[in-house]
mmCIF file of C-alpha atoms in Angstrom:
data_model
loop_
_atom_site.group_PDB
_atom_site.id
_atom_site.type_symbol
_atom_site.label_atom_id
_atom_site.label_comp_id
_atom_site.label_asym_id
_atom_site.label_seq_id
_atom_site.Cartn_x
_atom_site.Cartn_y
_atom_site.Cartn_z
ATOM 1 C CA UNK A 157 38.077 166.592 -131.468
ATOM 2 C CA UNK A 158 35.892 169.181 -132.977
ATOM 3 C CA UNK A 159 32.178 169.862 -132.182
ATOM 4 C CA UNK A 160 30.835 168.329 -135.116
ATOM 5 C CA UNK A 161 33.108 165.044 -134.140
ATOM 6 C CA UNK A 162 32.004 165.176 -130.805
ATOM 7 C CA UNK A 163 28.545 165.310 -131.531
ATOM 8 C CA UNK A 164 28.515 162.491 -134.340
ATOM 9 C CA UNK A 165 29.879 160.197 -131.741
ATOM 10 C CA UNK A 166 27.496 161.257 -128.978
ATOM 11 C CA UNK A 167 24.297 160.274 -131.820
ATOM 12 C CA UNK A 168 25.958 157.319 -132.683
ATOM 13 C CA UNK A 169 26.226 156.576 -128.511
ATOM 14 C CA UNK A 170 22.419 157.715 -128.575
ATOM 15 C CA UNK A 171 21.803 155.424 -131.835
ATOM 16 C CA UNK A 172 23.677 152.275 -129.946
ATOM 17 C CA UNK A 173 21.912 152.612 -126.667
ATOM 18 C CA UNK A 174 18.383 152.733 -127.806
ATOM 19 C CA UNK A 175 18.674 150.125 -130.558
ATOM 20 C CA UNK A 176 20.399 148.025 -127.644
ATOM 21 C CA UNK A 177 16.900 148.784 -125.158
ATOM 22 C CA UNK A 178 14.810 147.547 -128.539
ATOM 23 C CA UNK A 179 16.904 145.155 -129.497
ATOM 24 C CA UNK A 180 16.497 143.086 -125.504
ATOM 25 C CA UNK A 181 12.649 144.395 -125.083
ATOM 26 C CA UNK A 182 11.424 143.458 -128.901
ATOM 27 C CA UNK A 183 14.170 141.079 -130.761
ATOM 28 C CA UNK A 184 16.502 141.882 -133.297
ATOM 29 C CA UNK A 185 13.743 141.191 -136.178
ATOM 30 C CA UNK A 186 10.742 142.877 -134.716
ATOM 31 C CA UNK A 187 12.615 145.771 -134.541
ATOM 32 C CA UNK A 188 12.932 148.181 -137.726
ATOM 33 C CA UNK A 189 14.797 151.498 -138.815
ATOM 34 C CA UNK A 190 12.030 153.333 -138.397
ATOM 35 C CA UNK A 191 11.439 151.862 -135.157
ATOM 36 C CA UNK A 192 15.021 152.640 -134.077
ATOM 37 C CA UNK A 193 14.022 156.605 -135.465
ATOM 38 C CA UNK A 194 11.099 157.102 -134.481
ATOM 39 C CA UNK A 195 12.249 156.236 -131.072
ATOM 40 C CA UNK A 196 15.050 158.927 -131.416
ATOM 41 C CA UNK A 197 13.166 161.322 -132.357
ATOM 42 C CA UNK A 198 15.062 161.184 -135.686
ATOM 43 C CA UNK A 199 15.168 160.360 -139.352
ATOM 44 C CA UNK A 200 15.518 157.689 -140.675
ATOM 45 C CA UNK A 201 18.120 159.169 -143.344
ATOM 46 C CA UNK A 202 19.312 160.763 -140.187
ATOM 47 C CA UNK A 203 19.928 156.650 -138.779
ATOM 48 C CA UNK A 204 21.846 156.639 -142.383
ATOM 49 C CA UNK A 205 24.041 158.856 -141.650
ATOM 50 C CA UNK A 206 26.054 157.064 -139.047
ATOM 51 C CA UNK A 207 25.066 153.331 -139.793
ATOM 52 C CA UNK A 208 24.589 151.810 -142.985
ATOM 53 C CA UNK A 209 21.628 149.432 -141.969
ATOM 54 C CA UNK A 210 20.083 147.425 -138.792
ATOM 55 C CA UNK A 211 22.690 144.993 -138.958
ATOM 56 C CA UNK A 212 25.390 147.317 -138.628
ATOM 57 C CA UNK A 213 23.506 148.755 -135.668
ATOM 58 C CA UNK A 214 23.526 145.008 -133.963
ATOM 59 C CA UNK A 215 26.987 144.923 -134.838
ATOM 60 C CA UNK A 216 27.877 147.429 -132.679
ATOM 61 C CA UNK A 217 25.650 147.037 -129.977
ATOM 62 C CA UNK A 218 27.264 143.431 -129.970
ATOM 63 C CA UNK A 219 30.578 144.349 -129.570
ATOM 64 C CA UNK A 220 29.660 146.614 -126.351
ATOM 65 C CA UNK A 221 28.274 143.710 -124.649
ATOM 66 C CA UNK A 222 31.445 141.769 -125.463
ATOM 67 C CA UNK A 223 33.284 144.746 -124.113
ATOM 68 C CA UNK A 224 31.203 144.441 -121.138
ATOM 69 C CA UNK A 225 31.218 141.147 -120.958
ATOM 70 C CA UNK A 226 35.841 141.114 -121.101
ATOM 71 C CA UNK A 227 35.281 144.212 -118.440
ATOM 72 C CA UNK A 228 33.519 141.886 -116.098
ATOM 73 C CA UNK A 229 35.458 138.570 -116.623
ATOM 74 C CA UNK A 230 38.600 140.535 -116.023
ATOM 75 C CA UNK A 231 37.534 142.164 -113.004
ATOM 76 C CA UNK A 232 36.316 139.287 -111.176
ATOM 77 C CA UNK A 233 39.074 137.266 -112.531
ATOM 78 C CA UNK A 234 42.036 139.773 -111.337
ATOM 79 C CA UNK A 235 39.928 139.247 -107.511
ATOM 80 C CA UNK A 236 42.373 136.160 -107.430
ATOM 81 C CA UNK A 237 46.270 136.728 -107.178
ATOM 82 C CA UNK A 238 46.661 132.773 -108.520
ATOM 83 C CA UNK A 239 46.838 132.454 -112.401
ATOM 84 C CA UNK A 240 44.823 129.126 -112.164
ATOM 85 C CA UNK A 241 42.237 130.412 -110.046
ATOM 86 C CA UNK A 242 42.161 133.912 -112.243
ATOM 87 C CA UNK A 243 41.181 131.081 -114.876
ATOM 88 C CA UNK A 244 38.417 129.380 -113.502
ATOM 89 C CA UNK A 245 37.107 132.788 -111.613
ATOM 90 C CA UNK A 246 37.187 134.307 -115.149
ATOM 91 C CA UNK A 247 35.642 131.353 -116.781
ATOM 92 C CA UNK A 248 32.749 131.326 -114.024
ATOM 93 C CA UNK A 249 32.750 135.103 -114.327
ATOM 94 C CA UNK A 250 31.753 134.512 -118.194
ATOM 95 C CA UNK A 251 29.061 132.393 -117.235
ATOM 96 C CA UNK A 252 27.155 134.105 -114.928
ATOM 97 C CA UNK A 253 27.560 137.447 -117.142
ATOM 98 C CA UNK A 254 26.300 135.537 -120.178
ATOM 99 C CA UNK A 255 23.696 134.432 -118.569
ATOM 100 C CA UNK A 256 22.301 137.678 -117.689
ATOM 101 C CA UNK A 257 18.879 137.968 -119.581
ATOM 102 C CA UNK A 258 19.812 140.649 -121.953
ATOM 103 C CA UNK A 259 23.134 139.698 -122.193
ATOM 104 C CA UNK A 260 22.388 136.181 -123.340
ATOM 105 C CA UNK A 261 19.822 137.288 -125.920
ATOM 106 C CA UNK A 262 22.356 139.770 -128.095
ATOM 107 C CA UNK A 263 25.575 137.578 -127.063
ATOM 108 C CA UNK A 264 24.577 133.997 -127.619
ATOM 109 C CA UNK A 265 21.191 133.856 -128.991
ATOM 110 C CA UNK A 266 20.490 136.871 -131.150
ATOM 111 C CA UNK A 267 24.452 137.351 -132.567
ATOM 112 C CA UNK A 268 25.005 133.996 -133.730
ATOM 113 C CA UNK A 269 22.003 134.323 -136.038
ATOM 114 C CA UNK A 270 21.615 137.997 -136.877
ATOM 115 C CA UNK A 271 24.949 138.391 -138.144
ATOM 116 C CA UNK A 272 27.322 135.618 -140.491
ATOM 117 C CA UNK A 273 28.924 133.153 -138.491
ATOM 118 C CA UNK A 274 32.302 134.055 -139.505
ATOM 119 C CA UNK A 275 31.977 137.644 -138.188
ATOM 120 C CA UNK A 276 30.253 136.440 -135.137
ATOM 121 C CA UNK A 277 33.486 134.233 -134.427
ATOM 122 C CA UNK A 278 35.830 136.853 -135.184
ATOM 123 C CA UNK A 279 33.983 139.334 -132.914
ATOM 124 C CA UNK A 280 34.275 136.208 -130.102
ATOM 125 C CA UNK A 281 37.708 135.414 -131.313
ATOM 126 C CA UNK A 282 38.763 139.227 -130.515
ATOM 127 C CA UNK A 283 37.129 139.107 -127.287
ATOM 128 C CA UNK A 284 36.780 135.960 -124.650
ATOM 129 C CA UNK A 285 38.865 134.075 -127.012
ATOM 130 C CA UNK A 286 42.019 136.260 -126.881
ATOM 131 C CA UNK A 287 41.902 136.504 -123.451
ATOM 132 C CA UNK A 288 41.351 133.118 -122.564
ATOM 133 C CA UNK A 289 44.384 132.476 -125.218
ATOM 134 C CA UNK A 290 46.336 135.020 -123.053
ATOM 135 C CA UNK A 291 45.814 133.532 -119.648
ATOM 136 C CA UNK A 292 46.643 129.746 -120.972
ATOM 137 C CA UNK A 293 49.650 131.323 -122.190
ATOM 138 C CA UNK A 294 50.458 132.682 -118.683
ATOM 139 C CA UNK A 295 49.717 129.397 -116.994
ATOM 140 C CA UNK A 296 51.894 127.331 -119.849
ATOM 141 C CA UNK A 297 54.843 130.016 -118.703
ATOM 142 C CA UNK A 298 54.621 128.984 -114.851
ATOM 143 C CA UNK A 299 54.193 125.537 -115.723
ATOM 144 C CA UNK A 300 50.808 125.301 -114.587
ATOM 145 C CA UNK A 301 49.396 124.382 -117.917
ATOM 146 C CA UNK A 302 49.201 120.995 -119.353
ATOM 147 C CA UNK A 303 51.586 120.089 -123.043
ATOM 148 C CA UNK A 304 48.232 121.015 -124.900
ATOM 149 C CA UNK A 305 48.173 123.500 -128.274
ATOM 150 C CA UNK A 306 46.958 126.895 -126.190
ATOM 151 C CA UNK A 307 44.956 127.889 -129.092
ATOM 152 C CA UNK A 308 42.835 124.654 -129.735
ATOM 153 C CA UNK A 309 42.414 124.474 -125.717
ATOM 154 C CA UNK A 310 40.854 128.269 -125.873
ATOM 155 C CA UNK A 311 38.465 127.065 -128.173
ATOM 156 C CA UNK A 312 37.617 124.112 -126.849
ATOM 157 C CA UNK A 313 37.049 126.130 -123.160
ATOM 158 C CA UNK A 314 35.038 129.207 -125.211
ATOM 159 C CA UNK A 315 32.707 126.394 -126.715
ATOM 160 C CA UNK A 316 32.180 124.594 -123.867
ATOM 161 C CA UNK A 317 31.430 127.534 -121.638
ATOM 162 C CA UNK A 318 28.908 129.434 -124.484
ATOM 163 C CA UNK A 319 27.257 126.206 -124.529
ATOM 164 C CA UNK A 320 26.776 125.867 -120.792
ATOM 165 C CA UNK A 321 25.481 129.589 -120.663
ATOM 166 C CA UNK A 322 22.943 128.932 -123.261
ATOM 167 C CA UNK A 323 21.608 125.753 -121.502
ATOM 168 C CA UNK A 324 21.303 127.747 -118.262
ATOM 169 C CA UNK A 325 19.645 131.087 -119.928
ATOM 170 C CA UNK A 326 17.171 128.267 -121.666
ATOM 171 C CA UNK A 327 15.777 127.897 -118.884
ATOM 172 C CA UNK A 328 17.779 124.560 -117.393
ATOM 173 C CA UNK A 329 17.926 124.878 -113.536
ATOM 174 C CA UNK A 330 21.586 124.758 -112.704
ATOM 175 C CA UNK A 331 22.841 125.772 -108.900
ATOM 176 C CA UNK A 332 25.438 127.924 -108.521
ATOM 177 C CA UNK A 333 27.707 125.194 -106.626
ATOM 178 C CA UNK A 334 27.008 122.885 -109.856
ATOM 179 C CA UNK A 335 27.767 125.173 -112.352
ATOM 180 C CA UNK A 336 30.919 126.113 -110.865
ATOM 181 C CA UNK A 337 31.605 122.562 -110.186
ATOM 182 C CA UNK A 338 31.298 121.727 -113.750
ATOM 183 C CA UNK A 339 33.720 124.623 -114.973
ATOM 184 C CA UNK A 340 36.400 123.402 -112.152
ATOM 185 C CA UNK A 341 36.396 120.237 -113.154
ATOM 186 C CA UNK A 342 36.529 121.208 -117.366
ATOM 187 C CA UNK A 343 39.432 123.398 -116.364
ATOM 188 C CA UNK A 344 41.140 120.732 -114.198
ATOM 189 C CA UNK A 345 41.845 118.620 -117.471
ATOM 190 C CA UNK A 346 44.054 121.090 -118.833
ATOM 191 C CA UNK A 347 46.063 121.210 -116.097
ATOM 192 C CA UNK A 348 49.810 120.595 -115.413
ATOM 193 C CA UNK A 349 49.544 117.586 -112.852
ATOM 194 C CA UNK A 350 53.510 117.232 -112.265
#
């Protein structure tokens, strides 16, 4: 990578971060180009340069939180050695993550309605979705899964559990032990009982 490489992607790293720090502290529409600039200490033709609009900007700010978000779910899932419980760890993982204030707000509140649903569900799709797809698969292949289509059961799990976080970051007192409950006993459907 040459200089001039290097130093486009460390702006665009600059661009990302501080549009992500607006983005939590102001909302996705109170925030403007020349905002995002001015708080640079750039351009805004500069801003042009590297993203074609505000949206774009959200875009990619969105899918580092989902990055974040996987990095997280896997890491507390892979604390368990049993597929099952690498499930529901992962799932409960999700939820507390997503529940996180600033998480929530570009994830689940923000995303949805900045950005066209179909993208927003391809950028989930190609994140918690394809991993929760991935780990039913594992448990279907060591017969811990239940005769259910993998990929309508992913959904059905990824739904459930973006629902659950948005209820909780609304402000809906949940405990710990009940939200946790709740996922164990979702997940318990879908399993192999014989």
């Amino acid at each position: 990578m040459n200089k001039k490489e290097l130093s486009s992607r460390e702006t665009r790293k600059l661009i990302i971060d501080k549009s992500r720090e607006l983005f939590i502290s102001d909302g996705f529409n109170n925030v403007s180009l020349n905002h995002i600039a001015e708080s640079l200490g750039m351009t805004r033709g500069a801003l042009y340069h590297h993203y074609k609009n505000k949206e774009d900007i959200f875009i990619n700010v969105l899918e580092e939180v989902q990055k974040e978000v996987a990095e997280y779910i896997e890491k507390k899932a892979l604390e368990e050695d049993d597929p099952w419980e690498q499930l529901v760890y992962g799932c409960i993982a999700f939820v507390r993550k997503a529940t996180e204030e600033d998480v929530v707000k570009l994830l689940l509140i923000d995303g949805p309605s900045v950005i066209p649903w179909s993208k927003w569900k391809e950028m989930d799709n190609n994140n918690s979705t394809k991993t929760l797809i991935e780990q039913l698969d594992i448990l279907r292949r060591n017969n811990l899964l239940d005769n259910l289509n993998i990929n309508h059961s992913a959904h059905l799990i990824s739904g459930a559990l973006n629902e659950l976080a948005i209820y909780i970051a609304s402000g809906n007192t949940i405990s710990n032990e009940e939200m946790e409950s709740c996922i164990t006993n979702l997940l318990r459907g879908f399993k192999c009982n014989g």
